[in-house]
Amino acid sequence: MTKTIFITGASRGFGRIWAEAFLERGDQVVVTSRKESGLSELVEKYGSAVLPLELDITNRAACFSALEKAKSHFGRVDVVINNAAMGVVGMVEELGEQESRDIIEANLFGSLWITQAALPILRAQGSGHIVQLSSALGVYTFPSVGIYSASKFAVEGFSEALYLETKDMGIHVTIVEPNGFATDFTASTIQSKPITAYDQVRTALYLNPAMTESDTYGDPKATAAAILKLVDATIPPLRLFLGKKALPLAKAVYQQRLASWEEWNTVSVEAHGL
């Protein structure tokens, strides 16, 4: 059955690849970008199956307007993919105030506003699927991506709560967590002003074999089939890694966390006081 898909950040990267995958199989797609001109090729190729919208996801009112336009134009919204995001690279001490606020506005609040705008429509339908593009860096982190991870950890937190809040309303929620992929995400990434005290940390990170192996970064086009399977699933998962690198590292990280919690559990229990 034809689905109506709403995708933010669809002018390039994952958003563009997934939009084309949906359109190729006959779905209707609402594509958004900060500049509508970046969506013109999709309209030229797929015609009336595409609704292009210029949207600043940090503008809450504009997000509500965009979802209403999507509903009015196609009659319903089946899947909402919160893909638009920005990146900031910098050690915690190096982060500037404005860039730190900007990434939280885009990655956290942008996803929140789109989600809030979609929920009344999905509730009224009694069905729908919200797909939140997080990251493997929303599960664990590395030096220099602290504020990016913070934004994605936050998306994971409210999305997990949302899943519990809406699971009996016919609304599915999935947090998608890609490992590194060879997209052009760097075009949306800001580099903080470096402090020389962290040069050794930077060097060690960039020389880490996990960062330099030939298959470190996945092929973004290969993710399209996974996303199609996800939105077609009768019972989609709450979380889905994309790529082969994320799960082994997540397992190692969680083993370390569990070991640390267990080691300090006596202190934890004493702190309860009863």
mmCIF file of C-alpha atoms in Angstrom:
data_model
loop_
_atom_site.group_PDB
_atom_site.id
_atom_site.type_symbol
_atom_site.label_atom_id
_atom_site.label_comp_id
_atom_site.label_asym_id
_atom_site.label_seq_id
_atom_site.Cartn_x
_atom_site.Cartn_y
_atom_site.Cartn_z
ATOM 1 C CA MET A 1 0.000 0.000 0.000
ATOM 2 C CA THR A 2 1.258 3.462 -0.872
ATOM 3 C CA LYS A 3 2.602 5.352 2.113
ATOM 4 C CA THR A 4 2.978 9.077 2.714
ATOM 5 C CA ILE A 5 6.435 9.822 4.101
ATOM 6 C CA PHE A 6 7.581 13.114 5.681
ATOM 7 C CA ILE A 7 11.375 13.576 5.685
ATOM 8 C CA THR A 8 13.348 16.515 7.039
ATOM 9 C CA GLY A 9 16.782 17.369 5.645
ATOM 10 C CA ALA A 10 16.004 15.703 2.306
ATOM 11 C CA SER A 11 18.227 17.751 0.024
ATOM 12 C CA ARG A 12 21.268 15.506 0.524
ATOM 13 C CA GLY A 13 22.719 12.601 2.476
ATOM 14 C CA PHE A 14 20.475 9.989 4.050
ATOM 15 C CA GLY A 15 17.394 12.139 3.583
ATOM 16 C CA ARG A 16 17.859 12.390 -0.171
ATOM 17 C CA ILE A 17 18.748 8.707 -0.581
ATOM 18 C CA TRP A 18 15.737 7.562 1.425
ATOM 19 C CA ALA A 19 13.356 9.972 -0.280
ATOM 20 C CA GLU A 20 14.377 8.600 -3.679
ATOM 21 C CA ALA A 21 13.994 5.018 -2.449
ATOM 22 C CA PHE A 22 10.428 5.703 -1.312
ATOM 23 C CA LEU A 23 9.579 7.522 -4.531
ATOM 24 C CA GLU A 24 11.038 4.801 -6.718
ATOM 25 C CA ARG A 25 8.686 2.254 -5.202
ATOM 26 C CA GLY A 26 5.655 4.520 -5.573
ATOM 27 C CA ASP A 27 5.235 6.225 -2.208
ATOM 28 C CA GLN A 28 4.281 9.886 -1.755
ATOM 29 C CA VAL A 29 6.993 11.927 -0.061
ATOM 30 C CA VAL A 30 7.023 15.311 1.641
ATOM 31 C CA VAL A 31 10.619 16.544 1.495
ATOM 32 C CA THR A 32 11.892 19.480 3.498
ATOM 33 C CA SER A 33 15.072 21.512 3.482
ATOM 34 C CA ARG A 34 16.195 24.936 4.624
ATOM 35 C CA LYS A 35 16.161 25.934 0.947
ATOM 36 C CA GLU A 36 13.480 24.557 -1.325
ATOM 37 C CA SER A 37 15.793 24.945 -4.337
ATOM 38 C CA GLY A 38 17.759 21.919 -3.090
ATOM 39 C CA LEU A 39 14.661 19.782 -3.695
ATOM 40 C CA SER A 40 13.938 20.821 -7.272
ATOM 41 C CA GLU A 41 15.523 17.752 -8.884
ATOM 42 C CA LEU A 42 13.195 15.472 -6.940
ATOM 43 C CA VAL A 43 10.173 17.423 -8.141
ATOM 44 C CA GLU A 44 11.407 17.373 -11.728
ATOM 45 C CA LYS A 45 11.910 13.611 -11.637
ATOM 46 C CA TYR A 46 8.931 12.452 -9.574
ATOM 47 C CA GLY A 47 6.355 15.195 -10.137
ATOM 48 C CA SER A 48 3.187 15.193 -8.041
ATOM 49 C CA ALA A 49 4.434 12.364 -5.807
ATOM 50 C CA VAL A 50 6.695 14.950 -4.165
ATOM 51 C CA LEU A 51 5.690 17.889 -1.974
ATOM 52 C CA PRO A 52 8.747 20.129 -1.407
ATOM 53 C CA LEU A 53 8.683 22.422 1.619
ATOM 54 C CA GLU A 54 11.199 25.000 2.781
ATOM 55 C CA LEU A 55 11.551 24.498 6.513
ATOM 56 C CA ASP A 56 13.710 25.672 9.389
ATOM 57 C CA ILE A 57 13.199 22.893 11.924
ATOM 58 C CA THR A 58 14.228 25.172 14.799
ATOM 59 C CA ASN A 59 11.057 27.208 14.170
ATOM 60 C CA ARG A 60 8.329 25.381 16.102
ATOM 61 C CA ALA A 61 5.413 27.128 14.414
ATOM 62 C CA ALA A 62 6.888 26.387 10.990
ATOM 63 C CA CYS A 63 7.145 22.690 11.895
ATOM 64 C CA PHE A 64 3.455 22.552 12.801
ATOM 65 C CA SER A 65 2.596 24.376 9.574
ATOM 66 C CA ALA A 66 4.678 21.936 7.507
ATOM 67 C CA LEU A 67 2.947 18.865 8.952
ATOM 68 C CA GLU A 68 -0.455 20.440 8.386
ATOM 69 C CA LYS A 69 0.481 21.163 4.758
ATOM 70 C CA ALA A 70 1.578 17.546 4.331
ATOM 71 C CA LYS A 71 -1.694 16.240 5.792
ATOM 72 C CA SER A 72 -3.782 18.647 3.705
ATOM 73 C CA HIS A 73 -1.909 17.857 0.485
ATOM 74 C CA PHE A 74 -1.772 14.054 0.660
ATOM 75 C CA GLY A 75 -4.645 13.367 3.070
ATOM 76 C CA ARG A 76 -2.555 11.555 5.681
ATOM 77 C CA VAL A 77 0.968 11.092 7.023
ATOM 78 C CA ASP A 78 2.157 7.543 7.640
ATOM 79 C CA VAL A 79 5.843 7.922 8.434
ATOM 80 C CA VAL A 80 7.780 10.890 9.832
ATOM 81 C CA ILE A 81 11.567 10.734 9.549
ATOM 82 C CA ASN A 82 13.453 13.283 11.621
ATOM 83 C CA ASN A 83 16.657 13.294 9.603
ATOM 84 C CA ALA A 84 17.806 16.943 9.545
ATOM 85 C CA ALA A 85 20.752 17.627 11.844
ATOM 86 C CA MET A 86 24.035 19.472 12.209
ATOM 87 C CA GLY A 87 27.398 18.474 13.634
ATOM 88 C CA VAL A 88 30.018 20.163 15.768
ATOM 89 C CA VAL A 89 33.520 18.742 16.204
ATOM 90 C CA GLY A 90 35.489 19.953 19.197
ATOM 91 C CA MET A 91 36.726 18.896 22.611
ATOM 92 C CA VAL A 92 34.369 19.913 25.412
ATOM 93 C CA GLU A 93 36.610 22.792 26.509
ATOM 94 C CA GLU A 94 36.853 24.048 22.916
ATOM 95 C CA LEU A 95 33.118 24.397 22.305
ATOM 96 C CA GLY A 96 31.820 27.886 21.628
ATOM 97 C CA GLU A 97 28.546 29.087 23.094
ATOM 98 C CA GLN A 98 26.690 29.809 19.851
ATOM 99 C CA GLU A 99 27.664 26.593 18.080
ATOM 100 C CA SER A 100 26.700 24.604 21.181
ATOM 101 C CA ARG A 101 23.293 26.272 21.334
ATOM 102 C CA ASP A 102 22.796 25.863 17.582
ATOM 103 C CA ILE A 103 23.365 22.098 17.595
ATOM 104 C CA ILE A 104 20.954 21.576 20.484
ATOM 105 C CA GLU A 105 18.379 23.761 18.734
ATOM 106 C CA ALA A 106 18.688 21.757 15.510
ATOM 107 C CA ASN A 107 19.249 18.203 16.680
ATOM 108 C CA LEU A 108 17.153 18.130 19.841
ATOM 109 C CA PHE A 109 14.520 20.828 19.539
ATOM 110 C CA GLY A 110 14.137 20.417 15.782
ATOM 111 C CA SER A 111 13.334 16.733 16.270
ATOM 112 C CA LEU A 112 11.053 17.550 19.195
ATOM 113 C CA TRP A 113 9.049 20.189 17.294
ATOM 114 C CA ILE A 114 8.521 17.923 14.276
ATOM 115 C CA THR A 115 7.500 15.082 16.589
ATOM 116 C CA GLN A 116 5.025 17.264 18.457
ATOM 117 C CA ALA A 117 3.584 18.533 15.169
ATOM 118 C CA ALA A 118 3.132 15.001 13.844
ATOM 119 C CA LEU A 119 1.548 13.426 16.918
ATOM 120 C CA PRO A 120 -1.957 14.985 16.670
ATOM 121 C CA ILE A 121 -2.174 13.786 13.053
ATOM 122 C CA LEU A 122 -0.992 10.268 13.865
ATOM 123 C CA ARG A 123 -3.244 10.024 16.921
ATOM 124 C CA ALA A 124 -6.271 11.057 14.873
ATOM 125 C CA GLN A 125 -5.397 8.391 12.291
ATOM 126 C CA GLY A 126 -4.765 5.785 14.962
ATOM 127 C CA SER A 127 -1.560 4.842 13.173
ATOM 128 C CA GLY A 128 1.853 6.103 12.168
ATOM 129 C CA HIS A 129 5.569 5.644 12.597
ATOM 130 C CA ILE A 130 8.035 8.230 13.880
ATOM 131 C CA VAL A 131 11.642 7.511 12.919
ATOM 132 C CA GLN A 132 14.231 9.511 14.833
ATOM 133 C CA LEU A 133 17.654 9.656 13.245
ATOM 134 C CA SER A 134 20.009 9.427 16.177
ATOM 135 C CA SER A 135 23.503 7.991 15.807
ATOM 136 C CA ALA A 136 25.712 5.288 17.224
ATOM 137 C CA LEU A 137 27.167 8.361 18.965
ATOM 138 C CA GLY A 138 23.854 8.582 20.796
ATOM 139 C CA VAL A 139 24.764 5.275 22.464
ATOM 140 C CA TYR A 140 28.478 5.802 23.101
ATOM 141 C CA THR A 141 30.893 8.599 22.330
ATOM 142 C CA PHE A 142 34.453 9.569 21.368
ATOM 143 C CA PRO A 143 36.677 12.546 22.131
ATOM 144 C CA SER A 144 35.767 15.632 20.066
ATOM 145 C CA VAL A 145 32.081 14.747 19.520
ATOM 146 C CA GLY A 146 30.797 15.468 23.023
ATOM 147 C CA ILE A 147 28.189 18.083 22.136
ATOM 148 C CA TYR A 148 26.988 16.099 19.104
ATOM 149 C CA SER A 149 26.612 13.022 21.305
ATOM 150 C CA ALA A 150 24.825 15.124 23.925
ATOM 151 C CA SER A 151 22.244 16.172 21.335
ATOM 152 C CA LYS A 152 21.700 12.588 20.184
ATOM 153 C CA PHE A 153 21.610 11.155 23.723
ATOM 154 C CA ALA A 154 18.830 13.675 24.365
ATOM 155 C CA VAL A 155 16.915 12.579 21.262
ATOM 156 C CA GLU A 156 17.214 8.980 22.449
ATOM 157 C CA GLY A 157 15.847 9.928 25.868
ATOM 158 C CA PHE A 158 12.703 11.696 24.766
ATOM 159 C CA SER A 159 12.079 9.167 21.995
ATOM 160 C CA GLU A 160 12.187 6.229 24.386
ATOM 161 C CA ALA A 161 9.688 8.027 26.626
ATOM 162 C CA LEU A 162 7.560 8.764 23.557
ATOM 163 C CA TYR A 163 7.543 5.073 22.658
ATOM 164 C CA LEU A 164 6.129 4.236 26.095
ATOM 165 C CA GLU A 165 3.587 7.063 25.890
ATOM 166 C CA THR A 166 2.178 6.172 22.471
ATOM 167 C CA LYS A 167 2.626 2.407 22.083
ATOM 168 C CA ASP A 168 -1.087 1.774 22.739
ATOM 169 C CA MET A 169 -2.202 4.465 20.263
ATOM 170 C CA GLY A 170 -1.132 2.650 17.103
ATOM 171 C CA ILE A 171 1.978 4.838 16.847
ATOM 172 C CA HIS A 172 5.396 3.236 16.422
ATOM 173 C CA VAL A 173 8.690 4.921 17.360
ATOM 174 C CA THR A 174 12.097 3.844 16.103
ATOM 175 C CA ILE A 175 15.460 5.357 16.965
ATOM 176 C CA VAL A 176 17.849 4.788 14.045
ATOM 177 C CA GLU A 177 21.532 4.732 15.044
ATOM 178 C CA PRO A 178 23.949 4.754 12.095
ATOM 179 C CA ASN A 179 27.647 4.177 12.608
ATOM 180 C CA GLY A 180 29.945 6.180 10.340
ATOM 181 C CA PHE A 181 28.837 6.495 6.722
ATOM 182 C CA ALA A 182 30.459 8.226 3.763
ATOM 183 C CA THR A 183 27.822 10.951 3.439
ATOM 184 C CA ASP A 184 28.401 14.675 2.975
ATOM 185 C CA PHE A 185 27.397 15.359 6.586
ATOM 186 C CA THR A 186 30.622 17.342 6.985
ATOM 187 C CA ALA A 187 28.903 20.093 4.975
ATOM 188 C CA SER A 188 26.662 20.580 8.038
ATOM 189 C CA THR A 189 29.493 20.217 10.553
ATOM 190 C CA ILE A 190 31.290 23.028 12.361
ATOM 191 C CA GLN A 191 34.851 22.744 13.672
ATOM 192 C CA SER A 192 35.489 24.443 17.013
ATOM 193 C CA LYS A 193 38.645 26.480 17.545
ATOM 194 C CA PRO A 194 41.263 23.962 18.756
ATOM 195 C CA ILE A 195 43.216 24.242 22.013
ATOM 196 C CA THR A 196 46.755 22.848 21.711
ATOM 197 C CA ALA A 197 46.487 21.028 25.057
ATOM 198 C CA TYR A 198 44.254 18.493 23.281
ATOM 199 C CA ASP A 199 46.466 17.904 20.250
ATOM 200 C CA GLN A 200 47.712 14.587 21.615
ATOM 201 C CA VAL A 201 44.144 13.393 22.194
ATOM 202 C CA ARG A 202 43.250 14.401 18.644
ATOM 203 C CA THR A 203 46.246 12.612 17.167
ATOM 204 C CA ALA A 204 45.522 9.415 19.101
ATOM 205 C CA LEU A 205 41.916 9.504 17.900
ATOM 206 C CA TYR A 206 42.751 10.006 14.246
ATOM 207 C CA LEU A 207 45.433 7.269 14.319
ATOM 208 C CA ASN A 208 43.106 4.766 15.982
ATOM 209 C CA PRO A 209 42.745 1.768 13.632
ATOM 210 C CA ALA A 210 38.988 1.855 14.157
ATOM 211 C CA MET A 211 38.987 5.258 12.471
ATOM 212 C CA THR A 212 41.275 4.379 9.579
ATOM 213 C CA GLU A 213 40.185 0.921 8.397
ATOM 214 C CA SER A 214 39.009 0.721 4.797
ATOM 215 C CA ASP A 215 35.504 -0.294 5.878
ATOM 216 C CA THR A 216 35.147 2.197 8.737
ATOM 217 C CA TYR A 217 32.558 4.201 6.821
ATOM 218 C CA GLY A 218 29.602 2.407 5.296
ATOM 219 C CA ASP A 219 27.989 3.030 1.912
ATOM 220 C CA PRO A 220 25.008 5.353 2.549
ATOM 221 C CA LYS A 221 23.095 3.995 -0.455
ATOM 222 C CA ALA A 222 23.054 0.572 1.189
ATOM 223 C CA THR A 223 20.896 1.964 4.009
ATOM 224 C CA ALA A 224 17.878 2.497 1.739
ATOM 225 C CA ALA A 225 16.820 -1.170 1.780
ATOM 226 C CA ALA A 226 17.037 -1.218 5.582
ATOM 227 C CA ILE A 227 14.824 1.856 5.916
ATOM 228 C CA LEU A 228 12.224 0.379 3.571
ATOM 229 C CA LYS A 229 12.164 -2.817 5.653
ATOM 230 C CA LEU A 230 11.878 -0.744 8.826
ATOM 231 C CA VAL A 231 8.841 1.288 7.779
ATOM 232 C CA ASP A 232 7.142 -1.797 6.321
ATOM 233 C CA ALA A 233 7.567 -3.863 9.501
ATOM 234 C CA THR A 234 4.362 -4.751 11.325
ATOM 235 C CA ILE A 235 6.162 -4.395 14.648
ATOM 236 C CA PRO A 236 9.239 -2.208 14.091
ATOM 237 C CA PRO A 237 11.988 -2.122 16.725
ATOM 238 C CA LEU A 238 12.486 0.728 19.155
ATOM 239 C CA ARG A 239 16.158 0.889 18.141
ATOM 240 C CA LEU A 240 17.976 -0.034 14.945
ATOM 241 C CA PHE A 241 21.698 0.252 14.237
ATOM 242 C CA LEU A 242 22.711 0.927 10.636
ATOM 243 C CA GLY A 243 26.090 -0.507 9.689
ATOM 244 C CA LYS A 244 28.221 -3.358 10.979
ATOM 245 C CA LYS A 245 30.533 -1.356 13.255
ATOM 246 C CA ALA A 246 28.105 -0.068 15.887
ATOM 247 C CA LEU A 247 26.868 -3.188 17.662
ATOM 248 C CA PRO A 248 30.267 -4.729 18.534
ATOM 249 C CA LEU A 249 31.434 -1.428 20.011
ATOM 250 C CA ALA A 250 28.141 -0.871 21.843
ATOM 251 C CA LYS A 251 28.462 -4.313 23.420
ATOM 252 C CA ALA A 252 31.970 -3.523 24.648
ATOM 253 C CA VAL A 253 30.888 -0.153 26.017
ATOM 254 C CA TYR A 254 27.910 -1.615 27.872
ATOM 255 C CA GLN A 255 29.999 -4.434 29.322
ATOM 256 C CA GLN A 256 32.295 -1.775 30.771
ATOM 257 C CA ARG A 257 29.353 0.198 32.131
ATOM 258 C CA LEU A 258 27.773 -2.848 33.738
ATOM 259 C CA ALA A 259 31.072 -3.840 35.307
ATOM 260 C CA SER A 260 31.526 -0.355 36.768
ATOM 261 C CA TRP A 261 27.972 -0.226 38.139
ATOM 262 C CA GLU A 262 28.418 -3.653 39.718
ATOM 263 C CA GLU A 263 31.769 -2.693 41.237
ATOM 264 C CA TRP A 264 30.228 0.352 42.914
ATOM 265 C CA ASN A 265 26.864 -1.205 43.722
ATOM 266 C CA THR A 266 27.564 -1.402 47.469
ATOM 267 C CA VAL A 267 28.054 2.348 47.557
ATOM 268 C CA SER A 268 24.931 2.799 45.440
ATOM 269 C CA VAL A 269 22.794 0.737 47.803
ATOM 270 C CA GLU A 270 24.162 2.528 50.875
ATOM 271 C CA ALA A 271 23.159 5.811 49.259
ATOM 272 C CA HIS A 272 19.500 4.691 49.233
ATOM 273 C CA GLY A 273 19.386 5.074 53.020
ATOM 274 C CA LEU A 274 16.612 2.578 53.740
#
